[in-house]
Amino acid sequence: MRILKFAALLFFCSVCSFAQTGKVLDNLSLPSKLLKSERKFAIYLPPDYATSERSYPVLYLLHGAGDNHTGWVQFGEVLNIADKAIREGTSTPMIIVMPDADTGRRGYFNDVKGDWPYEDFFFQELMPFVEKKFRIKAEKRYRAVAGLSMGGGGSFMYALHHPELFSSACPLSASTGPITVEDAKKNLVRDNPDIADSTVTKYYNRHSALALVNNMPDADKKAVRWYIDCGDDDFLFEGNSLVHIALRKKEIPHEFRIREGAHNWTYWRESLPTVLQFVSQAFHQY
């Protein structure tokens, strides 16, 4: 009898353990009038989403160049990492939205020629769509953005462009944008040989993290909690370090982490648990 009871207990525990699993939907889409196409995205729903009626905070998690909305699902192991963090209590249950920025054209910004307004799509179409379709708390306090490499650059830009929308931002191994106007011109002139200097300067001022940190009001930068993480062997180390120094000079509170590692998924998988913990602090009203 004891053996049967013990076996039943083990079975019950295994069922409970299995039930405490989140869910990833990685083939969702929405129509975009701005981009004139169907746009895919993936979403992580926390373990109790299906059994509760409450709304959840949201993390927008951006992929890097060469990946798409499935990058964090396939290589970043977002399901296992988020489930584990929630189970262990280091992360609050949250919804994680992973958009596709590699179809049609690559990148999270509006094109300099004005014919591919991806950033407008993100804020005017994607964000309202998912925050209406899923039980998401649509307030700054409960919204965060993070991403790796190209997505780290997107995290910087989105939070700096809209500090009123995000409580936290976590750029990982971020592409911080051109360091100087001259760098911006070299990048832009390849595809736009006749581009005007005034257009280059305008684009640089909006898409360089260093320029934004130096030029935008300090109160706007302080309105976001910052967690910046980059490996010591990462080729993007310089840009991240310069942004850190600029933030220090401006006395903008932020966390800056340099860990052993390079520009790869091993590094970013190790970063994600800390990102979830960091954004949860704001969700919990630290």
PDB file of C-alpha atoms in Angstrom:
ATOM      1  CA  MET A   1       0.000   0.000   0.000  1.00  0.00           C
ATOM      2  CA  ARG A   2       2.816   2.422   0.886  1.00  0.00           C
ATOM      3  CA  ILE A   3       4.477   1.696  -2.421  1.00  0.00           C
ATOM      4  CA  LEU A   4       1.246   2.445  -4.279  1.00  0.00           C
ATOM      5  CA  LYS A   5       0.783   5.698  -2.374  1.00  0.00           C
ATOM      6  CA  PHE A   6       4.383   6.696  -3.063  1.00  0.00           C
ATOM      7  CA  ALA A   7       3.966   5.892  -6.762  1.00  0.00           C
ATOM      8  CA  ALA A   8       0.763   7.918  -6.871  1.00  0.00           C
ATOM      9  CA  LEU A   9       2.536  10.828  -5.198  1.00  0.00           C
ATOM     10  CA  LEU A  10       5.347  10.671  -7.718  1.00  0.00           C
ATOM     11  CA  PHE A  11       2.834  10.598 -10.562  1.00  0.00           C
ATOM     12  CA  PHE A  12       0.965  13.578  -9.086  1.00  0.00           C
ATOM     13  CA  CYS A  13       4.197  15.549  -8.732  1.00  0.00           C
ATOM     14  CA  SER A  14       5.234  14.752 -12.286  1.00  0.00           C
ATOM     15  CA  VAL A  15       1.826  15.859 -13.586  1.00  0.00           C
ATOM     16  CA  CYS A  16       2.057  19.096 -11.592  1.00  0.00           C
ATOM     17  CA  SER A  17       5.591  19.664 -12.868  1.00  0.00           C
ATOM     18  CA  PHE A  18       4.460  19.061 -16.438  1.00  0.00           C
ATOM     19  CA  ALA A  19       1.535  21.460 -15.981  1.00  0.00           C
ATOM     20  CA  GLN A  20       3.888  24.242 -14.936  1.00  0.00           C
ATOM     21  CA  THR A  21       5.133  24.787 -18.463  1.00  0.00           C
ATOM     22  CA  GLY A  22       4.766  27.873 -20.582  1.00  0.00           C
ATOM     23  CA  LYS A  23       3.858  27.840 -24.239  1.00  0.00           C
ATOM     24  CA  VAL A  24       5.512  29.291 -27.319  1.00  0.00           C
ATOM     25  CA  LEU A  25       3.541  30.127 -30.454  1.00  0.00           C
ATOM     26  CA  ASP A  26       6.083  30.793 -33.188  1.00  0.00           C
ATOM     27  CA  ASN A  27       4.031  31.137 -36.356  1.00  0.00           C
ATOM     28  CA  LEU A  28       1.685  34.010 -35.564  1.00  0.00           C
ATOM     29  CA  SER A  29       1.222  36.988 -37.864  1.00  0.00           C
ATOM     30  CA  LEU A  30      -0.561  40.269 -38.392  1.00  0.00           C
ATOM     31  CA  PRO A  31      -1.246  42.297 -41.542  1.00  0.00           C
ATOM     32  CA  SER A  32       0.752  45.493 -41.855  1.00  0.00           C
ATOM     33  CA  LYS A  33      -0.521  48.388 -43.914  1.00  0.00           C
ATOM     34  CA  LEU A  34       2.720  50.282 -43.288  1.00  0.00           C
ATOM     35  CA  LEU A  35       4.984  47.486 -44.556  1.00  0.00           C
ATOM     36  CA  LYS A  36       2.419  46.181 -47.054  1.00  0.00           C
ATOM     37  CA  SER A  37       2.960  42.600 -45.953  1.00  0.00           C
ATOM     38  CA  GLU A  38       2.013  39.937 -43.440  1.00  0.00           C
ATOM     39  CA  ARG A  39       4.384  40.183 -40.477  1.00  0.00           C
ATOM     40  CA  LYS A  40       5.245  37.168 -38.362  1.00  0.00           C
ATOM     41  CA  PHE A  41       6.000  37.102 -34.660  1.00  0.00           C
ATOM     42  CA  ALA A  42       6.481  34.558 -31.893  1.00  0.00           C
ATOM     43  CA  ILE A  43       5.124  34.792 -28.378  1.00  0.00           C
ATOM     44  CA  TYR A  44       5.878  33.120 -25.057  1.00  0.00           C
ATOM     45  CA  LEU A  45       2.940  32.679 -22.698  1.00  0.00           C
ATOM     46  CA  PRO A  46       3.738  31.909 -19.031  1.00  0.00           C
ATOM     47  CA  PRO A  47       2.691  28.611 -17.384  1.00  0.00           C
ATOM     48  CA  ASP A  48      -0.505  29.908 -15.772  1.00  0.00           C
ATOM     49  CA  TYR A  49      -1.729  31.950 -18.749  1.00  0.00           C
ATOM     50  CA  ALA A  50      -4.288  29.344 -19.852  1.00  0.00           C
ATOM     51  CA  THR A  51      -5.709  28.821 -16.358  1.00  0.00           C
ATOM     52  CA  SER A  52      -5.841  32.402 -15.113  1.00  0.00           C
ATOM     53  CA  GLU A  53      -7.830  35.438 -16.145  1.00  0.00           C
ATOM     54  CA  ARG A  54      -5.310  38.073 -15.144  1.00  0.00           C
ATOM     55  CA  SER A  55      -3.200  40.281 -17.360  1.00  0.00           C
ATOM     56  CA  TYR A  56       0.592  40.109 -17.548  1.00  0.00           C
ATOM     57  CA  PRO A  57       3.570  42.401 -18.040  1.00  0.00           C
ATOM     58  CA  VAL A  58       5.301  42.151 -21.407  1.00  0.00           C
ATOM     59  CA  LEU A  59       8.881  41.942 -22.633  1.00  0.00           C
ATOM     60  CA  TYR A  60       9.579  42.694 -26.295  1.00  0.00           C
ATOM     61  CA  LEU A  61      12.580  40.506 -27.126  1.00  0.00           C
ATOM     62  CA  LEU A  62      14.373  41.377 -30.368  1.00  0.00           C
ATOM     63  CA  HIS A  63      16.514  39.034 -32.463  1.00  0.00           C
ATOM     64  CA  GLY A  64      19.797  39.779 -34.208  1.00  0.00           C
ATOM     65  CA  ALA A  65      20.805  40.019 -37.869  1.00  0.00           C
ATOM     66  CA  GLY A  66      20.557  36.708 -39.668  1.00  0.00           C
ATOM     67  CA  ASP A  67      17.797  35.395 -37.402  1.00  0.00           C
ATOM     68  CA  ASN A  68      14.074  36.037 -37.370  1.00  0.00           C
ATOM     69  CA  HIS A  69      11.252  35.835 -34.849  1.00  0.00           C
ATOM     70  CA  THR A  70      12.182  32.216 -34.111  1.00  0.00           C
ATOM     71  CA  GLY A  71      15.781  33.007 -33.131  1.00  0.00           C
ATOM     72  CA  TRP A  72      15.126  33.352 -29.411  1.00  0.00           C
ATOM     73  CA  VAL A  73      12.872  30.284 -29.595  1.00  0.00           C
ATOM     74  CA  GLN A  74      15.273  27.951 -31.396  1.00  0.00           C
ATOM     75  CA  PHE A  75      18.677  29.114 -30.242  1.00  0.00           C
ATOM     76  CA  GLY A  76      17.875  31.266 -27.224  1.00  0.00           C
ATOM     77  CA  GLU A  77      15.808  28.544 -25.529  1.00  0.00           C
ATOM     78  CA  VAL A  78      13.367  31.173 -24.290  1.00  0.00           C
ATOM     79  CA  LEU A  79      10.772  28.587 -23.250  1.00  0.00           C
ATOM     80  CA  ASN A  80      13.079  26.605 -20.943  1.00  0.00           C
ATOM     81  CA  ILE A  81      14.864  29.655 -19.558  1.00  0.00           C
ATOM     82  CA  ALA A  82      11.690  31.646 -18.842  1.00  0.00           C
ATOM     83  CA  ASP A  83       9.918  28.638 -17.335  1.00  0.00           C
ATOM     84  CA  LYS A  84      12.892  27.948 -15.051  1.00  0.00           C
ATOM     85  CA  ALA A  85      13.184  31.593 -13.952  1.00  0.00           C
ATOM     86  CA  ILE A  86       9.457  31.770 -13.145  1.00  0.00           C
ATOM     87  CA  ARG A  87       9.522  28.425 -11.361  1.00  0.00           C
ATOM     88  CA  GLU A  88      12.493  29.488  -9.216  1.00  0.00           C
ATOM     89  CA  GLY A  89      10.955  32.876  -8.432  1.00  0.00           C
ATOM     90  CA  THR A  90      13.665  35.015 -10.042  1.00  0.00           C
ATOM     91  CA  SER A  91      11.238  36.203 -12.723  1.00  0.00           C
ATOM     92  CA  THR A  92       7.630  37.221 -12.514  1.00  0.00           C
ATOM     93  CA  PRO A  93       5.304  35.517 -15.018  1.00  0.00           C
ATOM     94  CA  MET A  94       5.337  37.636 -18.174  1.00  0.00           C
ATOM     95  CA  ILE A  95       4.465  37.506 -21.850  1.00  0.00           C
ATOM     96  CA  ILE A  96       7.428  37.705 -24.225  1.00  0.00           C
ATOM     97  CA  VAL A  97       6.848  39.007 -27.757  1.00  0.00           C
ATOM     98  CA  MET A  98       9.454  38.276 -30.441  1.00  0.00           C
ATOM     99  CA  PRO A  99       8.824  40.115 -33.753  1.00  0.00           C
ATOM    100  CA  ASP A 100      10.350  39.334 -37.153  1.00  0.00           C
ATOM    101  CA  ALA A 101      12.708  42.029 -38.477  1.00  0.00           C
ATOM    102  CA  ASP A 102      14.339  39.986 -41.242  1.00  0.00           C
ATOM    103  CA  THR A 103      11.633  39.627 -43.890  1.00  0.00           C
ATOM    104  CA  GLY A 104      11.457  42.049 -46.802  1.00  0.00           C
ATOM    105  CA  ARG A 105      14.297  44.067 -45.324  1.00  0.00           C
ATOM    106  CA  ARG A 106      16.464  43.629 -42.294  1.00  0.00           C
ATOM    107  CA  GLY A 107      16.370  45.948 -39.309  1.00  0.00           C
ATOM    108  CA  TYR A 108      14.221  47.617 -36.670  1.00  0.00           C
ATOM    109  CA  PHE A 109      14.400  51.207 -37.940  1.00  0.00           C
ATOM    110  CA  ASN A 110      12.669  53.296 -40.557  1.00  0.00           C
ATOM    111  CA  ASP A 111      14.668  53.277 -43.774  1.00  0.00           C
ATOM    112  CA  VAL A 112      16.508  56.509 -44.529  1.00  0.00           C
ATOM    113  CA  LYS A 113      14.560  56.832 -47.809  1.00  0.00           C
ATOM    114  CA  GLY A 114      11.270  56.585 -45.954  1.00  0.00           C
ATOM    115  CA  ASP A 115       9.890  53.601 -47.888  1.00  0.00           C
ATOM    116  CA  TRP A 116      10.259  50.937 -45.169  1.00  0.00           C
ATOM    117  CA  PRO A 117       8.880  52.321 -41.880  1.00  0.00           C
ATOM    118  CA  TYR A 118       9.625  49.327 -39.618  1.00  0.00           C
ATOM    119  CA  GLU A 119       9.836  51.346 -36.416  1.00  0.00           C
ATOM    120  CA  ASP A 120       6.480  52.930 -37.187  1.00  0.00           C
ATOM    121  CA  PHE A 121       5.088  49.427 -37.751  1.00  0.00           C
ATOM    122  CA  PHE A 122       6.394  48.277 -34.367  1.00  0.00           C
ATOM    123  CA  PHE A 123       4.758  51.066 -32.387  1.00  0.00           C
ATOM    124  CA  GLN A 124       1.664  51.759 -34.481  1.00  0.00           C
ATOM    125  CA  GLU A 125       0.686  48.234 -35.536  1.00  0.00           C
ATOM    126  CA  LEU A 126       2.529  45.407 -33.746  1.00  0.00           C
ATOM    127  CA  MET A 127       2.390  46.728 -30.198  1.00  0.00           C
ATOM    128  CA  PRO A 128      -1.333  47.675 -30.263  1.00  0.00           C
ATOM    129  CA  PHE A 129      -2.160  44.354 -31.960  1.00  0.00           C
ATOM    130  CA  VAL A 130      -0.490  42.055 -29.422  1.00  0.00           C
ATOM    131  CA  GLU A 131      -1.497  44.140 -26.417  1.00  0.00           C
ATOM    132  CA  LYS A 132      -5.125  43.876 -27.487  1.00  0.00           C
ATOM    133  CA  LYS A 133      -5.071  40.222 -28.606  1.00  0.00           C
ATOM    134  CA  PHE A 134      -3.296  38.907 -25.477  1.00  0.00           C
ATOM    135  CA  ARG A 135      -3.880  39.748 -21.818  1.00  0.00           C
ATOM    136  CA  ILE A 136      -1.087  42.294 -21.558  1.00  0.00           C
ATOM    137  CA  LYS A 137      -0.895  45.175 -19.093  1.00  0.00           C
ATOM    138  CA  ALA A 138      -0.550  48.075 -21.507  1.00  0.00           C
ATOM    139  CA  GLU A 139       1.250  50.500 -19.203  1.00  0.00           C
ATOM    140  CA  LYS A 140       4.846  51.724 -19.121  1.00  0.00           C
ATOM    141  CA  ARG A 141       5.457  50.132 -15.710  1.00  0.00           C
ATOM    142  CA  TYR A 142       4.684  46.691 -17.120  1.00  0.00           C
ATOM    143  CA  ARG A 143       6.498  46.972 -20.467  1.00  0.00           C
ATOM    144  CA  ALA A 144      10.176  46.291 -21.232  1.00  0.00           C
ATOM    145  CA  VAL A 145      12.392  45.791 -24.275  1.00  0.00           C
ATOM    146  CA  ALA A 146      15.541  43.711 -24.747  1.00  0.00           C
ATOM    147  CA  GLY A 147      17.473  42.237 -27.632  1.00  0.00           C
ATOM    148  CA  LEU A 148      20.798  41.008 -28.939  1.00  0.00           C
ATOM    149  CA  SER A 149      23.164  42.546 -31.500  1.00  0.00           C
ATOM    150  CA  MET A 150      20.912  44.214 -34.105  1.00  0.00           C
ATOM    151  CA  GLY A 151      18.093  43.711 -31.605  1.00  0.00           C
ATOM    152  CA  GLY A 152      20.252  45.296 -28.920  1.00  0.00           C
ATOM    153  CA  GLY A 153      20.442  48.338 -31.155  1.00  0.00           C
ATOM    154  CA  GLY A 154      16.675  48.186 -31.507  1.00  0.00           C
ATOM    155  CA  SER A 155      16.375  48.034 -27.717  1.00  0.00           C
ATOM    156  CA  PHE A 156      18.523  51.149 -27.336  1.00  0.00           C
ATOM    157  CA  MET A 157      16.663  53.101 -30.010  1.00  0.00           C
ATOM    158  CA  TYR A 158      13.142  52.103 -29.017  1.00  0.00           C
ATOM    159  CA  ALA A 159      13.670  52.955 -25.347  1.00  0.00           C
ATOM    160  CA  LEU A 160      15.504  56.199 -26.159  1.00  0.00           C
ATOM    161  CA  HIS A 161      12.892  57.227 -28.738  1.00  0.00           C
ATOM    162  CA  HIS A 162      10.004  56.304 -26.422  1.00  0.00           C
ATOM    163  CA  PRO A 163      11.081  56.463 -22.765  1.00  0.00           C
ATOM    164  CA  GLU A 164       7.425  57.038 -21.895  1.00  0.00           C
ATOM    165  CA  LEU A 165       6.600  53.480 -23.028  1.00  0.00           C
ATOM    166  CA  PHE A 166       9.255  51.275 -21.391  1.00  0.00           C
ATOM    167  CA  SER A 167      10.146  50.747 -17.744  1.00  0.00           C
ATOM    168  CA  SER A 168      13.353  48.850 -18.580  1.00  0.00           C
ATOM    169  CA  ALA A 169      15.663  48.258 -21.532  1.00  0.00           C
ATOM    170  CA  CYS A 170      18.291  45.527 -21.801  1.00  0.00           C
ATOM    171  CA  PRO A 171      20.576  45.799 -24.853  1.00  0.00           C
ATOM    172  CA  LEU A 172      22.812  42.721 -25.172  1.00  0.00           C
ATOM    173  CA  SER A 173      25.961  42.838 -27.313  1.00  0.00           C
ATOM    174  CA  ALA A 174      24.242  45.772 -28.942  1.00  0.00           C
ATOM    175  CA  SER A 175      24.900  47.319 -32.286  1.00  0.00           C
ATOM    176  CA  THR A 176      24.879  50.845 -30.879  1.00  0.00           C
ATOM    177  CA  GLY A 177      24.852  52.590 -34.253  1.00  0.00           C
ATOM    178  CA  PRO A 178      27.544  54.752 -35.859  1.00  0.00           C
ATOM    179  CA  ILE A 179      29.930  56.412 -33.429  1.00  0.00           C
ATOM    180  CA  THR A 180      30.451  59.511 -35.591  1.00  0.00           C
ATOM    181  CA  VAL A 181      28.569  61.278 -38.396  1.00  0.00           C
ATOM    182  CA  GLU A 182      31.402  60.238 -40.721  1.00  0.00           C
ATOM    183  CA  ASP A 183      30.781  56.593 -39.847  1.00  0.00           C
ATOM    184  CA  ALA A 184      27.090  57.068 -40.565  1.00  0.00           C
ATOM    185  CA  LYS A 185      27.840  58.582 -43.972  1.00  0.00           C
ATOM    186  CA  LYS A 186      30.110  55.650 -44.917  1.00  0.00           C
ATOM    187  CA  ASN A 187      27.330  53.221 -44.059  1.00  0.00           C
ATOM    188  CA  LEU A 188      24.529  55.113 -45.780  1.00  0.00           C
ATOM    189  CA  VAL A 189      26.310  56.183 -48.959  1.00  0.00           C
ATOM    190  CA  ARG A 190      26.810  52.570 -50.081  1.00  0.00           C
ATOM    191  CA  ASP A 191      23.106  52.204 -50.874  1.00  0.00           C
ATOM    192  CA  ASN A 192      22.331  55.901 -51.234  1.00  0.00           C
ATOM    193  CA  PRO A 193      25.203  57.491 -53.225  1.00  0.00           C
ATOM    194  CA  ASP A 194      23.439  60.847 -53.615  1.00  0.00           C
ATOM    195  CA  ILE A 195      22.342  61.197 -50.001  1.00  0.00           C
ATOM    196  CA  ALA A 196      22.530  64.741 -48.626  1.00  0.00           C
ATOM    197  CA  ASP A 197      24.757  65.535 -45.663  1.00  0.00           C
ATOM    198  CA  SER A 198      21.776  66.989 -43.804  1.00  0.00           C
ATOM    199  CA  THR A 199      19.930  63.676 -44.191  1.00  0.00           C
ATOM    200  CA  VAL A 200      22.948  61.770 -42.884  1.00  0.00           C
ATOM    201  CA  THR A 201      23.205  64.037 -39.851  1.00  0.00           C
ATOM    202  CA  LYS A 202      19.499  63.725 -39.107  1.00  0.00           C
ATOM    203  CA  TYR A 203      19.652  59.939 -39.413  1.00  0.00           C
ATOM    204  CA  TYR A 204      22.770  59.752 -37.234  1.00  0.00           C
ATOM    205  CA  ASN A 205      21.233  61.850 -34.487  1.00  0.00           C
ATOM    206  CA  ARG A 206      18.238  59.501 -34.336  1.00  0.00           C
ATOM    207  CA  HIS A 207      19.999  56.145 -34.788  1.00  0.00           C
ATOM    208  CA  SER A 208      23.232  56.470 -32.825  1.00  0.00           C
ATOM    209  CA  ALA A 209      22.898  55.490 -29.165  1.00  0.00           C
ATOM    210  CA  LEU A 210      25.902  57.691 -28.386  1.00  0.00           C
ATOM    211  CA  ALA A 211      24.337  60.733 -30.087  1.00  0.00           C
ATOM    212  CA  LEU A 212      21.021  60.190 -28.332  1.00  0.00           C
ATOM    213  CA  VAL A 213      22.649  59.802 -24.917  1.00  0.00           C
ATOM    214  CA  ASN A 214      24.634  62.986 -25.458  1.00  0.00           C
ATOM    215  CA  ASN A 215      21.809  65.080 -26.896  1.00  0.00           C
ATOM    216  CA  MET A 216      18.451  64.061 -25.433  1.00  0.00           C
ATOM    217  CA  PRO A 217      17.181  65.384 -22.076  1.00  0.00           C
ATOM    218  CA  ASP A 218      18.642  63.599 -19.057  1.00  0.00           C
ATOM    219  CA  ALA A 219      15.168  63.193 -17.560  1.00  0.00           C
ATOM    220  CA  ASP A 220      14.150  61.047 -20.541  1.00  0.00           C
ATOM    221  CA  LYS A 221      17.182  58.794 -20.174  1.00  0.00           C
ATOM    222  CA  LYS A 222      16.556  58.460 -16.432  1.00  0.00           C
ATOM    223  CA  ALA A 223      12.947  57.436 -17.094  1.00  0.00           C
ATOM    224  CA  VAL A 224      14.200  53.996 -18.212  1.00  0.00           C
ATOM    225  CA  ARG A 225      16.078  51.392 -16.160  1.00  0.00           C
ATOM    226  CA  TRP A 226      19.112  50.276 -18.178  1.00  0.00           C
ATOM    227  CA  TYR A 227      20.908  46.938 -18.212  1.00  0.00           C
ATOM    228  CA  ILE A 228      23.738  46.829 -20.790  1.00  0.00           C
ATOM    229  CA  ASP A 229      25.679  43.595 -21.272  1.00  0.00           C
ATOM    230  CA  CYS A 230      28.530  42.837 -23.687  1.00  0.00           C
ATOM    231  CA  GLY A 231      31.241  40.171 -23.837  1.00  0.00           C
ATOM    232  CA  ASP A 232      34.901  41.046 -23.444  1.00  0.00           C
ATOM    233  CA  ASP A 233      35.690  39.401 -26.793  1.00  0.00           C
ATOM    234  CA  ASP A 234      32.739  40.929 -28.641  1.00  0.00           C
ATOM    235  CA  PHE A 235      33.511  43.012 -31.736  1.00  0.00           C
ATOM    236  CA  LEU A 236      30.838  45.498 -30.582  1.00  0.00           C
ATOM    237  CA  PHE A 237      32.618  46.088 -27.279  1.00  0.00           C
ATOM    238  CA  GLU A 238      33.778  49.619 -28.203  1.00  0.00           C
ATOM    239  CA  GLY A 239      30.355  51.061 -28.944  1.00  0.00           C
ATOM    240  CA  ASN A 240      28.841  49.615 -25.769  1.00  0.00           C
ATOM    241  CA  SER A 241      31.731  50.903 -23.678  1.00  0.00           C
ATOM    242  CA  LEU A 242      31.424  54.403 -25.157  1.00  0.00           C
ATOM    243  CA  VAL A 243      27.697  54.482 -24.397  1.00  0.00           C
ATOM    244  CA  HIS A 244      28.448  53.364 -20.825  1.00  0.00           C
ATOM    245  CA  ILE A 245      31.017  56.154 -20.438  1.00  0.00           C
ATOM    246  CA  ALA A 246      28.586  58.722 -21.851  1.00  0.00           C
ATOM    247  CA  LEU A 247      25.892  57.583 -19.409  1.00  0.00           C
ATOM    248  CA  ARG A 248      28.375  57.808 -16.529  1.00  0.00           C
ATOM    249  CA  LYS A 249      29.345  61.352 -17.517  1.00  0.00           C
ATOM    250  CA  LYS A 250      25.667  62.305 -17.620  1.00  0.00           C
ATOM    251  CA  GLU A 251      25.142  60.558 -14.234  1.00  0.00           C
ATOM    252  CA  ILE A 252      22.413  58.355 -15.700  1.00  0.00           C
ATOM    253  CA  PRO A 253      21.845  55.284 -13.493  1.00  0.00           C
ATOM    254  CA  HIS A 254      22.481  52.044 -15.368  1.00  0.00           C
ATOM    255  CA  GLU A 255      23.900  48.556 -14.995  1.00  0.00           C
ATOM    256  CA  PHE A 256      26.877  47.776 -17.253  1.00  0.00           C
ATOM    257  CA  ARG A 257      28.202  44.228 -17.397  1.00  0.00           C
ATOM    258  CA  ILE A 258      31.269  42.924 -19.155  1.00  0.00           C
ATOM    259  CA  ARG A 259      31.462  39.151 -18.938  1.00  0.00           C
ATOM    260  CA  GLU A 260      33.788  36.615 -20.484  1.00  0.00           C
ATOM    261  CA  GLY A 261      32.444  35.721 -23.888  1.00  0.00           C
ATOM    262  CA  ALA A 262      31.967  36.632 -27.516  1.00  0.00           C
ATOM    263  CA  HIS A 263      29.175  37.433 -29.948  1.00  0.00           C
ATOM    264  CA  ASN A 264      27.293  34.148 -29.818  1.00  0.00           C
ATOM    265  CA  TRP A 265      24.264  32.308 -28.474  1.00  0.00           C
ATOM    266  CA  THR A 266      26.216  30.807 -25.590  1.00  0.00           C
ATOM    267  CA  TYR A 267      26.650  34.343 -24.259  1.00  0.00           C
ATOM    268  CA  TRP A 268      23.054  35.436 -24.871  1.00  0.00           C
ATOM    269  CA  ARG A 269      21.506  32.330 -23.317  1.00  0.00           C
ATOM    270  CA  GLU A 270      23.505  33.119 -20.188  1.00  0.00           C
ATOM    271  CA  SER A 271      22.287  36.735 -20.327  1.00  0.00           C
ATOM    272  CA  LEU A 272      18.576  36.003 -20.574  1.00  0.00           C
ATOM    273  CA  PRO A 273      17.940  34.868 -16.946  1.00  0.00           C
ATOM    274  CA  THR A 274      19.454  38.120 -15.666  1.00  0.00           C
ATOM    275  CA  VAL A 275      17.382  40.130 -18.154  1.00  0.00           C
ATOM    276  CA  LEU A 276      14.198  38.451 -16.912  1.00  0.00           C
ATOM    277  CA  GLN A 277      15.159  39.158 -13.315  1.00  0.00           C
ATOM    278  CA  PHE A 278      16.053  42.791 -14.090  1.00  0.00           C
ATOM    279  CA  VAL A 279      12.814  43.647 -15.900  1.00  0.00           C
ATOM    280  CA  SER A 280      10.817  41.815 -13.214  1.00  0.00           C
ATOM    281  CA  GLN A 281      12.133  44.240 -10.602  1.00  0.00           C
ATOM    282  CA  ALA A 282      10.298  47.084 -12.331  1.00  0.00           C
ATOM    283  CA  PHE A 283       7.212  44.938 -12.897  1.00  0.00           C
ATOM    284  CA  HIS A 284       7.201  44.228  -9.164  1.00  0.00           C
ATOM    285  CA  GLN A 285       7.484  47.942  -8.313  1.00  0.00           C
ATOM    286  CA  TYR A 286      11.012  47.681  -6.863  1.00  0.00           C
TER     287      TYR A 286
END
